[in-house]
mmCIF file of C-alpha atoms in Angstrom:
data_model
loop_
_atom_site.group_PDB
_atom_site.id
_atom_site.type_symbol
_atom_site.label_atom_id
_atom_site.label_comp_id
_atom_site.label_asym_id
_atom_site.label_seq_id
_atom_site.Cartn_x
_atom_site.Cartn_y
_atom_site.Cartn_z
ATOM 1 C CA MET M 1 36.783 40.320 14.277
ATOM 2 C CA ALA M 2 38.742 42.758 12.123
ATOM 3 C CA THR M 3 36.819 45.262 10.012
ATOM 4 C CA LEU M 4 37.585 47.119 6.823
ATOM 5 C CA LYS M 5 38.260 50.236 8.892
ATOM 6 C CA ASP M 6 40.798 48.298 10.972
ATOM 7 C CA VAL M 7 42.640 47.305 7.793
ATOM 8 C CA ALA M 8 42.565 50.903 6.557
ATOM 9 C CA ALA M 9 43.978 52.206 9.857
ATOM 10 C CA ARG M 10 46.798 49.659 9.948
ATOM 11 C CA ALA M 11 47.754 50.311 6.300
ATOM 12 C CA GLY M 12 47.460 54.088 6.717
ATOM 13 C CA VAL M 13 44.987 54.464 3.851
ATOM 14 C CA SER M 14 41.304 55.271 3.426
ATOM 15 C CA ALA M 15 38.517 52.694 3.636
ATOM 16 C CA MET M 16 37.797 53.364 -0.059
ATOM 17 C CA THR M 17 41.372 52.413 -0.946
ATOM 18 C CA VAL M 18 41.010 49.131 0.921
ATOM 19 C CA SER M 19 37.723 48.504 -0.891
ATOM 20 C CA ASN M 20 39.389 49.156 -4.243
ATOM 21 C CA VAL M 21 42.083 46.597 -3.479
ATOM 22 C CA ILE M 22 39.625 43.958 -2.251
ATOM 23 C CA ASN M 23 37.312 44.359 -5.221
ATOM 24 C CA GLY M 24 40.037 44.207 -7.829
ATOM 25 C CA ARG M 25 40.041 47.890 -8.802
ATOM 26 C CA ALA M 26 43.830 47.896 -8.727
ATOM 27 C CA GLY M 27 44.100 50.528 -11.453
ATOM 28 C CA LYS M 28 43.111 53.130 -8.889
ATOM 29 C CA VAL M 29 45.801 52.099 -6.375
ATOM 30 C CA SER M 30 49.612 52.157 -6.568
ATOM 31 C CA GLU M 31 51.608 48.935 -6.198
ATOM 32 C CA PRO M 32 53.199 49.954 -2.846
ATOM 33 C CA THR M 33 49.756 50.787 -1.448
ATOM 34 C CA ILE M 34 48.333 47.459 -2.622
ATOM 35 C CA ALA M 35 51.194 45.688 -0.849
ATOM 36 C CA ARG M 36 50.514 47.583 2.413
ATOM 37 C CA VAL M 37 46.804 46.778 2.273
ATOM 38 C CA GLN M 38 47.419 43.096 1.567
ATOM 39 C CA GLU M 39 49.927 42.948 4.424
ATOM 40 C CA ALA M 40 47.379 44.521 6.775
ATOM 41 C CA ILE M 41 44.674 42.076 5.657
ATOM 42 C CA ALA M 42 46.980 39.121 6.324
ATOM 43 C CA ALA M 43 48.140 40.462 9.695
ATOM 44 C CA LEU M 44 44.598 41.112 10.943
ATOM 45 C CA GLY M 45 43.040 38.010 9.397
ATOM 46 C CA TYR M 46 40.414 40.174 7.744
ATOM 47 C CA VAL M 47 37.737 38.339 5.713
ATOM 48 C CA PRO M 48 35.771 40.577 3.301
ATOM 49 C CA SER M 49 31.992 40.311 3.386
ATOM 50 C CA ALA M 50 30.742 38.506 0.289
ATOM 51 C CA ALA M 51 27.399 40.283 0.562
ATOM 52 C CA ALA M 52 29.033 43.682 0.791
ATOM 53 C CA ARG M 53 31.286 42.961 -2.181
ATOM 54 C CA SER M 54 28.296 41.816 -4.210
ATOM 55 C CA LEU M 55 26.228 44.867 -3.419
ATOM 56 C CA ALA M 56 29.076 47.310 -3.939
ATOM 57 C CA GLY M 57 30.468 46.063 -7.223
ATOM 58 C CA SER M 58 29.162 45.711 -10.750
ATOM 59 C CA SER M 59 29.385 41.936 -10.432
ATOM 60 C CA SER M 60 29.825 39.352 -7.724
ATOM 61 C CA ARG M 61 31.324 35.944 -7.071
ATOM 62 C CA ILE M 62 27.918 34.507 -6.281
ATOM 63 C CA LEU M 63 26.072 31.956 -8.408
ATOM 64 C CA ALA M 64 22.394 31.313 -7.722
ATOM 65 C CA LEU M 65 20.726 27.928 -7.907
ATOM 66 C CA VAL M 66 17.048 28.603 -8.593
ATOM 67 C CA TYR M 67 14.497 25.930 -7.693
ATOM 68 C CA GLU M 68 10.744 25.766 -7.192
ATOM 69 C CA ALA M 69 9.785 26.477 -3.583
ATOM 70 C CA VAL M 70 6.865 24.273 -2.516
ATOM 71 C CA PRO M 71 4.850 25.464 0.518
ATOM 72 C CA GLY M 72 5.141 23.038 3.412
ATOM 73 C CA ARG M 73 7.992 21.099 1.837
ATOM 74 C CA PRO M 74 11.621 21.462 2.955
ATOM 75 C CA ALA M 75 13.856 22.868 0.251
ATOM 76 C CA LEU M 76 15.590 20.336 -1.964
ATOM 77 C CA GLU M 77 14.807 17.376 0.300
ATOM 78 C CA SER M 78 15.104 14.554 -2.248
ATOM 79 C CA PRO M 79 18.382 12.589 -2.572
ATOM 80 C CA TYR M 80 18.630 13.648 -6.216
ATOM 81 C CA GLU M 81 18.309 17.338 -5.361
ATOM 82 C CA SER M 82 20.739 17.089 -2.436
ATOM 83 C CA LEU M 83 23.399 15.438 -4.575
ATOM 84 C CA PHE M 84 22.892 17.906 -7.422
ATOM 85 C CA VAL M 85 23.192 20.927 -5.125
ATOM 86 C CA GLY M 86 26.227 19.481 -3.338
ATOM 87 C CA VAL M 87 28.142 18.980 -6.584
ATOM 88 C CA CYS M 88 27.163 22.457 -7.839
ATOM 89 C CA GLU M 89 28.468 24.008 -4.617
ATOM 90 C CA GLN M 90 31.721 22.068 -4.820
ATOM 91 C CA ALA M 91 32.275 23.002 -8.466
ATOM 92 C CA ALA M 92 31.470 26.670 -7.837
ATOM 93 C CA ARG M 93 33.724 26.854 -4.780
ATOM 94 C CA ALA M 94 36.620 25.321 -6.733
ATOM 95 C CA GLU M 95 36.440 28.313 -9.095
ATOM 96 C CA GLY M 96 36.196 30.907 -6.320
ATOM 97 C CA TYR M 97 32.417 31.344 -6.364
ATOM 98 C CA ALA M 98 29.791 30.910 -3.677
ATOM 99 C CA LEU M 99 26.504 29.130 -4.410
ATOM 100 C CA MET M 100 23.295 30.766 -3.168
ATOM 101 C CA LEU M 101 20.015 28.842 -3.032
ATOM 102 C CA CYS M 102 17.061 30.799 -4.356
ATOM 103 C CA GLY M 103 13.616 29.291 -3.856
ATOM 104 C CA ALA M 104 11.314 30.477 -6.638
ATOM 105 C CA SER M 105 7.677 31.030 -5.727
ATOM 106 C CA LYS M 106 6.575 34.225 -7.466
ATOM 107 C CA ALA M 107 8.505 35.431 -10.492
ATOM 108 C CA GLU M 108 8.831 38.979 -9.202
ATOM 109 C CA ASP M 109 10.153 37.777 -5.833
ATOM 110 C CA THR M 110 12.745 35.562 -7.484
ATOM 111 C CA VAL M 111 14.023 38.336 -9.735
ATOM 112 C CA ALA M 112 14.112 40.784 -6.819
ATOM 113 C CA GLN M 113 16.181 38.365 -4.745
ATOM 114 C CA LEU M 114 18.678 37.789 -7.550
ATOM 115 C CA ARG M 115 19.047 41.504 -8.166
ATOM 116 C CA SER M 116 19.387 42.377 -4.502
ATOM 117 C CA TRP M 117 22.386 40.072 -4.225
ATOM 118 C CA ASN M 118 23.709 41.112 -7.636
ATOM 119 C CA VAL M 119 24.450 37.489 -8.515
ATOM 120 C CA ALA M 120 26.787 36.817 -11.408
ATOM 121 C CA GLY M 121 24.629 34.104 -12.987
ATOM 122 C CA ALA M 122 22.118 31.365 -12.252
ATOM 123 C CA ILE M 123 21.588 27.641 -12.641
ATOM 124 C CA VAL M 124 17.848 27.146 -13.042
ATOM 125 C CA MET M 125 16.246 23.798 -12.286
ATOM 126 C CA ALA M 126 13.368 22.633 -14.463
ATOM 127 C CA THR M 127 10.925 22.643 -11.554
ATOM 128 C CA THR M 128 10.920 26.438 -11.759
ATOM 129 C CA ARG M 129 7.701 27.491 -13.456
ATOM 130 C CA MET M 130 9.051 30.671 -15.056
ATOM 131 C CA PRO M 131 9.785 29.979 -18.762
ATOM 132 C CA PRO M 132 13.488 30.294 -19.653
ATOM 133 C CA GLY M 133 12.945 33.240 -21.987
ATOM 134 C CA GLU M 134 11.030 35.156 -19.340
ATOM 135 C CA PHE M 135 13.657 34.352 -16.719
ATOM 136 C CA LEU M 136 16.478 35.664 -18.895
ATOM 137 C CA GLU M 137 14.562 38.810 -19.812
ATOM 138 C CA ARG M 138 13.466 39.681 -16.282
ATOM 139 C CA SER M 139 16.642 38.763 -14.433
ATOM 140 C CA GLY M 140 19.125 40.173 -16.946
ATOM 141 C CA ILE M 141 21.817 37.670 -15.921
ATOM 142 C CA PRO M 142 23.439 34.687 -17.677
ATOM 143 C CA ALA M 143 21.740 31.393 -16.863
ATOM 144 C CA VAL M 144 22.001 27.687 -17.559
ATOM 145 C CA PHE M 145 18.803 25.631 -17.443
ATOM 146 C CA VAL M 146 18.826 22.051 -16.206
ATOM 147 C CA ASP M 147 16.379 19.458 -17.599
ATOM 148 C CA ALA M 148 14.729 22.158 -19.702
ATOM 149 C CA TYR M 149 12.543 21.308 -22.686
ATOM 150 C CA ARG M 150 10.798 24.648 -23.190
ATOM 151 C CA GLU M 151 12.541 27.049 -25.574
ATOM 152 C CA ALA M 152 15.437 24.610 -25.700
ATOM 153 C CA ASP M 153 16.985 25.886 -28.942
ATOM 154 C CA GLY M 154 18.009 29.352 -27.790
ATOM 155 C CA ILE M 155 19.108 28.760 -24.213
ATOM 156 C CA SER M 156 22.066 27.222 -22.448
ATOM 157 C CA ARG M 157 20.939 23.915 -21.012
ATOM 158 C CA VAL M 158 22.120 20.593 -19.612
ATOM 159 C CA ASN M 159 19.820 17.620 -20.134
ATOM 160 C CA VAL M 160 20.135 13.862 -19.935
ATOM 161 C CA ASP M 161 18.802 11.387 -22.484
ATOM 162 C CA ASP M 162 15.383 11.026 -20.879
ATOM 163 C CA VAL M 163 13.721 9.584 -23.970
ATOM 164 C CA GLY M 164 16.528 7.127 -24.686
ATOM 165 C CA GLY M 165 16.697 5.943 -21.090
ATOM 166 C CA ALA M 166 12.956 5.377 -20.892
ATOM 167 C CA ARG M 167 13.011 3.638 -24.265
ATOM 168 C CA MET M 168 15.481 1.154 -22.755
ATOM 169 C CA VAL M 169 12.947 0.497 -20.004
ATOM 170 C CA GLY M 170 10.180 -0.130 -22.537
ATOM 171 C CA GLU M 171 12.340 -2.420 -24.642
ATOM 172 C CA ARG M 172 13.473 -4.508 -21.682
ATOM 173 C CA LEU M 173 9.960 -4.756 -20.311
ATOM 174 C CA GLY M 174 8.727 -5.764 -23.753
ATOM 175 C CA ARG M 175 11.391 -8.451 -24.123
ATOM 176 C CA ALA M 176 10.346 -9.793 -20.711
ATOM 177 C CA GLY M 177 6.792 -10.232 -21.985
ATOM 178 C CA HIS M 178 5.165 -7.167 -20.404
ATOM 179 C CA ARG M 179 2.445 -5.701 -22.607
ATOM 180 C CA ARG M 180 0.357 -3.655 -20.167
ATOM 181 C CA VAL M 181 2.477 -1.244 -18.134
ATOM 182 C CA ALA M 182 1.563 1.568 -15.736
ATOM 183 C CA PHE M 183 3.535 4.811 -15.676
ATOM 184 C CA VAL M 184 3.782 6.754 -12.405
ATOM 185 C CA GLY M 185 5.012 10.336 -12.187
ATOM 186 C CA PRO M 186 4.035 14.012 -11.879
ATOM 187 C CA THR M 187 2.184 15.934 -14.555
ATOM 188 C CA VAL M 188 2.751 15.017 -18.186
ATOM 189 C CA ASP M 189 0.698 17.932 -19.514
ATOM 190 C CA VAL M 190 3.665 20.314 -19.827
ATOM 191 C CA PRO M 191 7.038 19.880 -21.565
ATOM 192 C CA GLY M 192 9.566 18.298 -19.232
ATOM 193 C CA VAL M 193 11.463 15.186 -18.213
ATOM 194 C CA VAL M 194 8.349 13.311 -17.068
ATOM 195 C CA ARG M 195 6.613 13.698 -20.420
ATOM 196 C CA GLU M 196 9.821 12.706 -22.240
ATOM 197 C CA ARG M 197 10.211 9.590 -20.104
ATOM 198 C CA LEU M 198 6.636 8.561 -20.800
ATOM 199 C CA ARG M 199 7.235 9.120 -24.515
ATOM 200 C CA GLY M 200 10.356 6.972 -24.440
ATOM 201 C CA LEU M 201 8.605 4.205 -22.513
ATOM 202 C CA ARG M 202 5.786 4.061 -25.054
ATOM 203 C CA ALA M 203 8.254 3.910 -27.940
ATOM 204 C CA GLY M 204 10.162 1.029 -26.364
ATOM 205 C CA LEU M 205 7.040 -0.946 -25.575
ATOM 206 C CA ALA M 206 5.526 -0.362 -29.001
ATOM 207 C CA ALA M 207 8.374 -2.274 -30.608
ATOM 208 C CA HIS M 208 7.144 -5.351 -28.738
ATOM 209 C CA GLY M 209 3.413 -4.855 -29.109
ATOM 210 C CA GLY M 210 2.899 -3.254 -25.718
ATOM 211 C CA GLY M 211 1.899 0.188 -24.569
ATOM 212 C CA VAL M 212 0.733 2.523 -21.840
ATOM 213 C CA GLU M 213 -2.928 3.415 -21.953
ATOM 214 C CA ARG M 214 -3.914 6.905 -20.885
ATOM 215 C CA ARG M 215 -5.816 5.543 -17.878
ATOM 216 C CA ASP M 216 -2.640 3.776 -16.758
ATOM 217 C CA VAL M 217 -0.715 7.042 -16.447
ATOM 218 C CA LEU M 218 -1.009 7.547 -12.692
ATOM 219 C CA LEU M 219 -0.041 11.010 -11.497
ATOM 220 C CA SER M 220 1.897 11.279 -8.248
ATOM 221 C CA GLU M 221 4.483 13.543 -6.687
ATOM 222 C CA VAL M 222 8.034 12.158 -6.694
ATOM 223 C CA ASP M 223 7.894 11.149 -3.058
ATOM 224 C CA PHE M 224 8.211 7.826 -1.199
ATOM 225 C CA VAL M 225 4.942 8.192 0.705
ATOM 226 C CA GLU M 226 3.124 9.142 -2.504
ATOM 227 C CA GLY M 227 4.596 6.054 -4.130
ATOM 228 C CA VAL M 228 3.243 3.823 -1.370
ATOM 229 C CA ALA M 229 -0.209 5.338 -1.872
ATOM 230 C CA VAL M 230 -0.207 5.063 -5.661
ATOM 231 C CA ALA M 231 0.526 1.327 -5.456
ATOM 232 C CA GLY M 232 -3.119 0.812 -4.496
ATOM 233 C CA ARG M 233 -4.200 2.506 -7.712
ATOM 234 C CA VAL M 234 -1.836 0.244 -9.661
ATOM 235 C CA LEU M 235 -3.607 -2.812 -8.272
ATOM 236 C CA GLU M 236 -6.997 -1.417 -9.289
ATOM 237 C CA ARG M 237 -6.132 -1.580 -12.996
ATOM 238 C CA GLU M 238 -8.382 -3.958 -14.967
ATOM 239 C CA PRO M 239 -7.107 -5.930 -16.678
ATOM 240 C CA ALA M 240 -4.092 -6.056 -14.410
ATOM 241 C CA VAL M 241 -0.815 -4.411 -15.340
ATOM 242 C CA THR M 242 2.283 -6.540 -14.965
ATOM 243 C CA ALA M 243 4.856 -3.779 -14.589
ATOM 244 C CA VAL M 244 5.298 -0.218 -13.323
ATOM 245 C CA PHE M 245 7.768 2.384 -14.547
ATOM 246 C CA ALA M 246 8.208 5.245 -12.073
ATOM 247 C CA SER M 247 9.733 8.544 -13.192
ATOM 248 C CA GLY M 248 12.108 8.588 -10.201
ATOM 249 C CA ASP M 249 13.832 6.067 -7.918
ATOM 250 C CA VAL M 250 12.299 7.341 -4.683
ATOM 251 C CA LEU M 251 8.833 7.049 -6.178
ATOM 252 C CA ALA M 252 9.629 3.546 -7.470
ATOM 253 C CA LEU M 253 10.742 2.419 -4.014
ATOM 254 C CA GLY M 254 7.490 3.745 -2.570
ATOM 255 C CA VAL M 255 5.507 1.761 -5.148
ATOM 256 C CA ILE M 256 7.408 -1.401 -4.203
ATOM 257 C CA MET M 257 6.643 -0.852 -0.527
ATOM 258 C CA GLY M 258 2.963 -0.293 -1.294
ATOM 259 C CA LEU M 259 2.763 -3.460 -3.393
ATOM 260 C CA ARG M 260 4.426 -5.530 -0.690
ATOM 261 C CA ARG M 261 2.074 -4.206 1.959
ATOM 262 C CA ALA M 262 -0.776 -5.364 -0.276
ATOM 263 C CA GLY M 263 0.717 -8.847 -0.434
ATOM 264 C CA VAL M 264 2.025 -8.494 -4.003
ATOM 265 C CA SER M 265 5.539 -9.773 -4.645
ATOM 266 C CA VAL M 266 8.090 -7.877 -6.719
ATOM 267 C CA PRO M 267 9.085 -8.894 -9.367
ATOM 268 C CA GLU M 268 7.269 -12.252 -9.348
ATOM 269 C CA GLU M 269 3.837 -10.631 -9.726
ATOM 270 C CA VAL M 270 4.602 -7.034 -10.678
ATOM 271 C CA SER M 271 7.910 -5.650 -11.965
ATOM 272 C CA VAL M 272 9.014 -2.139 -11.010
ATOM 273 C CA VAL M 273 11.659 0.023 -12.721
ATOM 274 C CA GLY M 274 12.870 3.486 -11.695
ATOM 275 C CA PHE M 275 14.918 6.310 -13.178
ATOM 276 C CA ASP M 276 17.846 8.131 -11.503
ATOM 277 C CA GLY M 277 20.390 5.571 -10.337
ATOM 278 C CA LEU M 278 20.541 6.908 -6.792
ATOM 279 C CA ASP M 279 22.843 5.129 -4.335
ATOM 280 C CA LEU M 280 19.868 4.086 -2.219
ATOM 281 C CA ALA M 281 18.539 2.032 -5.167
ATOM 282 C CA ARG M 282 21.372 -0.441 -4.548
ATOM 283 C CA TYR M 283 20.791 -0.689 -0.804
ATOM 284 C CA VAL M 284 17.281 -2.189 -0.888
ATOM 285 C CA ASP M 285 16.467 -5.900 -1.206
ATOM 286 C CA PRO M 286 16.297 -6.705 -4.014
ATOM 287 C CA PRO M 287 18.187 -3.764 -5.521
ATOM 288 C CA LEU M 288 16.029 -1.532 -7.700
ATOM 289 C CA THR M 289 16.299 -1.957 -11.460
ATOM 290 C CA THR M 290 16.695 1.557 -12.796
ATOM 291 C CA VAL M 291 18.124 3.897 -15.406
ATOM 292 C CA CYS M 292 21.184 5.691 -14.065
ATOM 293 C CA GLN M 293 21.539 9.351 -15.005
ATOM 294 C CA PRO M 294 24.906 11.105 -14.419
ATOM 295 C CA ILE M 295 23.752 13.503 -11.695
ATOM 296 C CA ARG M 296 27.265 14.535 -10.714
ATOM 297 C CA ASP M 297 28.279 15.210 -14.321
ATOM 298 C CA LYS M 298 25.056 17.113 -14.919
ATOM 299 C CA ALA M 299 25.692 19.433 -11.978
ATOM 300 C CA ALA M 300 29.377 19.967 -12.787
ATOM 301 C CA THR M 301 28.558 20.631 -16.451
ATOM 302 C CA ALA M 302 25.894 23.197 -15.524
ATOM 303 C CA VAL M 303 28.420 25.130 -13.430
ATOM 304 C CA ALA M 304 31.082 24.863 -16.158
ATOM 305 C CA PHE M 305 28.659 26.139 -18.823
ATOM 306 C CA LEU M 306 27.667 29.085 -16.620
ATOM 307 C CA LEU M 307 31.273 30.042 -15.897
ATOM 308 C CA ASP M 308 32.061 29.791 -19.620
ATOM 309 C CA GLU M 309 29.298 32.313 -20.309
ATOM 310 C CA LEU M 310 30.556 34.631 -17.575
ATOM 311 C CA HIS M 311 34.167 34.507 -18.710
ATOM 312 C CA ASP M 312 33.763 34.318 -22.492
ATOM 313 C CA GLY M 313 30.562 36.299 -22.935
ATOM 314 C CA ASP M 314 30.145 35.349 -26.606
ATOM 315 C CA GLY M 315 26.375 34.961 -26.227
ATOM 316 C CA ALA M 316 26.291 31.514 -27.848
ATOM 317 C CA PRO M 317 24.127 28.988 -25.977
ATOM 318 C CA ARG M 318 25.910 25.997 -24.467
ATOM 319 C CA GLN M 319 23.908 22.799 -24.797
ATOM 320 C CA THR M 320 24.447 19.119 -24.126
ATOM 321 C CA VAL M 321 22.490 15.906 -23.640
ATOM 322 C CA LEU M 322 24.315 13.535 -21.304
ATOM 323 C CA PRO M 323 24.037 9.756 -21.794
ATOM 324 C CA VAL M 324 22.305 7.420 -19.339
ATOM 325 C CA ALA M 325 23.047 3.793 -18.447
ATOM 326 C CA TRP M 326 21.055 0.733 -17.499
ATOM 327 C CA GLN M 327 21.515 -0.347 -13.852
ATOM 328 C CA GLU M 328 20.551 -3.947 -13.338
ATOM 329 C CA GLY M 329 18.704 -4.845 -10.156
ATOM 330 C CA GLY M 330 16.250 -7.437 -8.973
ATOM 331 C CA THR M 331 12.874 -5.788 -9.509
ATOM 332 C CA LEU M 332 12.307 -6.631 -13.195
ATOM 333 C CA GLY M 333 11.227 -10.147 -14.062
ATOM 334 C CA PRO M 334 9.187 -11.993 -16.687
ATOM 335 C CA ALA M 335 5.552 -10.952 -17.053
ATOM 336 C CA ALA M 336 3.247 -13.118 -14.972
ATOM 337 C CA SER M 337 -0.333 -14.161 -15.615
ATOM 338 C CA LEU M 338 -2.086 -12.351 -12.803
ATOM 339 C CA ASP M 339 -5.487 -12.988 -11.334
ATOM 340 C CA ARG M 340 -5.822 -10.481 -8.556
#
């Protein structure tokens, strides 16, 4: 494999001159010399080291995607996360950038990793516990926050209409006669998408005389196995709930499996609705009724916002709330009179 020194020797210049050409410092090199270096690079098939370019220059062509690292859990294992990361990588690569995954555990470790690679900017997922303001201050790099509800006014962010989508769920459940509904999702004690979806659900149900009691907010990780387990807690509600709204599709599918294992039919006895619109929601029988969020658009918009900040540098926050859509399935039916 050709090295920078090999290129320098073939072009008859110093290694520093080759570095200047590769890193865009053309003002320090004459046009004939640039041509010789480029010819040598092409002839030898030399590929510059992205890491070396990042560490050597004042900026890099690396974008970081920062997510919350959970001990014992593979990074970004959910279908939602995989799709989001894949689209971010594709969008970054199309603009000549590489995407680096950065698992956030401790704030100081995250900042150290970003600085060591001299990343140009970051896309920060909402699962990261570091508040946006603190992240911007400590990292010193441009960033776009995804699904962020903390400090939302002064940061660049890409959200979806979590409240509006969940309100649709509440309204449709209410029109189907459901008055007592359980909500399943992670913590609702901090600002975030889960709290917003619960708020929207309550607003939609309230218009039809229904609601979600505090004891019917069942906390669970967004995980299929956790969903199976939480189904047992759903069936313990007295009086019985007639519907479940899960904060994510994977969790909703787990709840359905748990209900079926307990001999409860969906939707004849209990209706279940999710939120995400993942492809797998259409491949189950019956297909999952869910709210479809534009995951691909969200990822592509986050990258576009970040590149706008890097290229324009006007300091103005870029913000958007993307619309959601109802995805009809077969897991929402009329409320039944249950005697379990």
